[in-house]
């Protein structure tokens, strides 16, 4: 029996050693000892997204791996980041119960970095559909608003806020043509954690994308209506063919002046203004 265990231990050690050599040489990169990266899908200031395969599951199905990094790995920030990461991961598990939101398969910390393993949505984002100069018909705008609002209704019922609605975070499935909402922003707060000279923890900047961000979110206090503002901005964008930050604002009210650039009914224009 002792000899069998010795042989098994030697075999295991040799296997791990060989795996380490392969990883070092760049042939295999397993995240969490399980997820093999295929290619990088995108990167931000302190985060990266990968297309990967789950080597533990039959057929090695593809998934999305999101890596979130702290700008500075110090104990006080790591402790705060762990709290945020755990709380927001639980929200993502609940949100993934909706068929038009990617499922979260796993979340974990490795070497002070934080990882999300999510369902791969097989489709294309809406950036091309929102190309500069393209104006949609009113029927298409109404259909788009209805689709996103139905998903947001579920999100807000879970006491969650997306905080970064924009064309690239909306994916149209290749097969059934349904829209999916991806890349919920709250968990990304750990990337913006800072500590000042007094030892107080805060955030370096608000979450979200400026062109679609309402004032309350820019001030660090987002509400569910902040998502509606972002959706309204996208509606104005496809109605006019211009990015929201390319349109003039009224100097007295600071409201966008865009009606003369659109070919839609006054009713829809009022709805978009209200959002």
XYZ file of C-alpha atoms in Angstrom:
275
model
C 0.000 0.000 0.000
C 2.785 2.418 0.915
C 4.501 1.690 -2.375
C 1.306 2.408 -4.335
C 0.881 5.729 -2.577
C 4.518 6.550 -3.253
C 4.110 5.795 -6.955
C 0.905 7.825 -7.120
C 2.591 10.743 -5.368
C 5.530 10.617 -7.756
C 3.163 10.540 -10.731
C 1.154 13.468 -9.371
C 4.320 15.451 -8.728
C 5.602 14.795 -12.228
C 2.229 15.809 -13.713
C 2.151 19.072 -11.771
C 5.773 19.767 -12.715
C 5.040 19.256 -16.416
C 1.920 21.411 -16.159
C 3.990 24.139 -14.571
C 6.487 23.996 -17.440
C 3.694 24.238 -20.007
C 2.123 27.202 -18.208
C 5.479 28.903 -17.924
C 6.123 28.459 -21.633
C 2.774 30.106 -22.410
C 1.198 27.042 -24.018
C -1.425 26.678 -21.285
C -2.759 29.375 -19.009
C -5.248 28.002 -16.509
C -7.082 30.510 -14.372
C -8.341 29.077 -11.125
C -6.677 25.805 -12.152
C -9.538 25.234 -14.581
C -10.177 27.913 -17.200
C -7.861 27.990 -20.207
C -7.735 31.337 -21.959
C -8.096 31.432 -25.736
C -7.744 35.133 -26.437
C -8.248 38.523 -24.886
C -11.598 40.141 -25.630
C -10.926 43.515 -24.078
C -9.177 45.468 -21.375
C -9.679 48.548 -19.250
C -7.473 50.477 -16.881
C -7.228 47.704 -14.297
C -9.195 44.831 -15.778
C -9.194 42.341 -18.630
C -11.747 40.072 -20.281
C -10.893 36.738 -21.885
C -12.580 34.133 -24.011
C -11.792 30.830 -22.292
C -12.611 27.124 -22.129
C -13.761 25.279 -19.029
C -11.399 22.307 -18.969
C -13.361 20.593 -16.166
C -16.549 20.191 -18.203
C -17.147 17.713 -20.974
C -16.349 19.232 -24.331
C -14.550 22.181 -22.712
C -17.370 24.672 -23.376
C -16.430 28.296 -23.901
C -17.042 30.950 -21.290
C -16.048 34.524 -20.462
C -13.432 35.242 -17.793
C -13.309 38.733 -16.320
C -10.276 39.740 -14.299
C -10.633 42.684 -11.925
C -7.512 44.181 -10.398
C -6.961 46.686 -7.643
C -4.934 49.760 -8.589
C -2.916 49.185 -5.405
C -2.778 45.888 -3.488
C -2.642 46.908 0.135
C -4.373 45.001 2.980
C -6.999 47.642 3.742
C -8.074 47.857 0.084
C -8.024 44.091 -0.372
C -10.343 43.650 2.595
C -12.808 46.197 1.216
C -12.547 44.719 -2.275
C -13.361 41.236 -0.969
C -16.505 42.532 0.694
C -17.699 44.325 -2.443
C -16.768 41.386 -4.672
C -18.682 38.850 -2.591
C -21.782 41.006 -2.221
C -21.984 41.958 -5.886
C -21.239 38.405 -7.067
C -24.337 37.211 -5.214
C -26.353 39.845 -7.088
C -24.948 38.587 -10.408
C -25.955 35.015 -9.558
C -29.544 36.213 -9.050
C -29.562 38.337 -12.182
C -28.335 35.375 -14.229
C -31.674 33.659 -13.620
C -33.070 35.876 -16.379
C -32.636 34.341 -19.815
C -31.381 37.633 -21.279
C -28.626 38.175 -18.719
C -25.426 36.055 -18.708
C -25.228 33.464 -15.946
C -22.420 33.722 -13.436
C -20.820 30.284 -13.112
C -18.150 31.055 -10.510
C -16.266 33.831 -8.749
C -12.965 33.647 -6.891
C -9.843 35.489 -5.855
C -6.382 34.473 -7.044
C -3.118 36.214 -6.119
C -4.983 39.348 -5.047
C -6.921 39.590 -8.326
C -10.637 38.886 -8.663
C -12.256 36.715 -11.321
C -15.777 36.245 -12.678
C -16.627 33.241 -14.854
C -19.663 34.016 -16.966
C -21.792 32.558 -19.711
C -20.673 33.409 -23.242
C -23.411 35.182 -25.197
C -23.158 34.108 -28.834
C -24.025 37.264 -30.716
C -22.918 40.778 -31.629
C -23.068 44.025 -29.707
C -25.006 47.042 -30.948
C -22.112 49.423 -31.575
C -22.387 49.079 -35.340
C -26.151 49.693 -35.196
C -25.450 52.947 -33.352
C -23.033 54.227 -35.996
C -22.704 57.987 -36.349
C -25.253 59.354 -38.809
C -27.614 56.365 -38.668
C -31.164 57.316 -37.707
C -33.694 54.631 -36.874
C -37.351 54.562 -37.747
C -39.729 55.214 -34.853
C -41.023 51.632 -34.880
C -37.470 50.281 -34.405
C -36.785 52.738 -31.576
C -39.960 51.737 -29.741
C -39.146 48.055 -30.140
C -35.619 48.616 -28.795
C -36.857 50.598 -25.781
C -39.437 47.937 -24.969
C -36.862 45.143 -25.131
C -34.431 46.818 -22.771
C -37.134 48.046 -20.386
C -38.443 44.502 -19.932
C -34.986 43.368 -18.842
C -34.433 46.416 -16.640
C -37.735 45.759 -14.892
C -36.338 42.422 -13.695
C -32.979 43.970 -12.788
C -34.535 46.689 -10.670
C -36.829 44.188 -8.947
C -33.616 42.555 -7.694
C -32.575 45.920 -6.184
C -29.764 46.091 -8.728
C -28.634 48.899 -11.029
C -26.675 48.295 -14.213
C -24.809 51.644 -14.157
C -23.227 51.272 -17.588
C -25.924 50.809 -20.216
C -24.473 51.555 -23.644
C -24.498 49.932 -27.105
C -21.476 47.706 -26.488
C -23.133 46.220 -23.386
C -26.177 45.115 -25.368
C -25.730 41.851 -27.296
C -28.061 40.569 -30.008
C -28.135 36.744 -30.134
C -27.268 35.300 -33.517
C -29.937 32.574 -33.342
C -33.079 33.871 -31.662
C -32.249 37.585 -32.176
C -33.101 38.345 -28.544
C -31.256 41.120 -26.761
C -28.996 40.391 -23.793
C -27.694 42.892 -21.258
C -24.105 42.303 -20.123
C -21.345 43.841 -18.023
C -23.136 45.021 -14.895
C -20.977 47.707 -13.396
C -21.351 47.615 -9.591
C -18.801 44.862 -9.068
C -16.225 46.926 -10.976
C -16.139 49.391 -8.085
C -13.192 47.441 -6.684
C -11.079 48.732 -9.591
C -11.586 52.308 -8.387
C -10.789 51.804 -4.700
C -8.330 54.258 -3.177
C -7.123 55.113 0.305
C -6.184 58.674 1.259
C -3.445 59.885 3.585
C -5.847 59.699 6.530
C -6.446 56.006 5.841
C -10.005 56.561 4.581
C -11.245 54.362 1.741
C -13.043 55.904 -1.216
C -13.408 55.664 -4.977
C -11.267 57.422 -7.551
C -14.124 58.030 -10.019
C -17.790 57.120 -10.570
C -18.799 53.993 -12.457
C -20.207 54.218 -15.956
C -19.612 55.938 -19.287
C -19.836 59.760 -19.304
C -21.933 60.065 -22.491
C -24.744 58.003 -20.939
C -24.298 58.978 -17.283
C -26.862 61.110 -15.390
C -25.743 63.748 -12.865
C -26.623 61.717 -9.774
C -24.494 58.812 -10.971
C -21.619 61.125 -11.801
C -21.880 62.343 -8.203
C -21.544 58.756 -6.953
C -25.210 58.163 -6.051
C -26.865 56.082 -8.804
C -30.531 55.086 -8.678
C -32.672 52.780 -10.785
C -33.729 55.824 -12.800
C -30.053 56.264 -13.749
C -30.422 53.246 -16.042
C -33.516 54.832 -17.609
C -31.509 57.989 -18.291
C -28.843 55.928 -20.104
C -31.510 54.141 -22.139
C -33.107 57.485 -23.002
C -29.737 58.781 -24.192
C -29.411 55.756 -26.471
C -32.920 56.413 -27.787
C -31.945 60.004 -28.594
C -28.764 58.751 -30.234
C -30.571 56.470 -32.694
C -33.278 59.092 -33.280
C -30.736 61.759 -34.264
C -27.680 59.837 -35.449
C -25.492 61.717 -32.955
C -23.819 60.708 -29.718
C -25.429 62.449 -26.727
C -22.230 64.385 -26.012
C -22.230 65.703 -29.603
C -25.597 67.434 -29.208
C -25.937 70.992 -27.876
C -27.421 71.785 -24.476
C -29.694 74.603 -23.476
C -27.521 77.088 -21.544
C -30.317 77.776 -19.034
C -31.719 74.288 -18.372
C -28.720 72.162 -19.464
C -31.181 69.896 -21.305
C -30.202 68.407 -24.656
C -31.536 70.210 -27.695
C -32.111 67.469 -30.217
C -35.697 67.509 -31.543
C -34.733 69.282 -34.774
C -32.320 66.443 -35.591
C -34.917 63.652 -35.266
C -37.770 62.359 -37.421
C -40.025 60.939 -34.724
C -43.403 61.788 -33.219
C -43.771 64.387 -30.488
C -45.076 61.647 -28.185
C -41.899 59.594 -28.470
C -39.763 62.722 -28.146
C -41.565 63.520 -24.880
C -40.965 59.995 -23.601
C -37.247 60.230 -24.362
C -37.013 63.641 -22.714
C -38.730 62.253 -19.612
C -36.305 59.356 -19.333
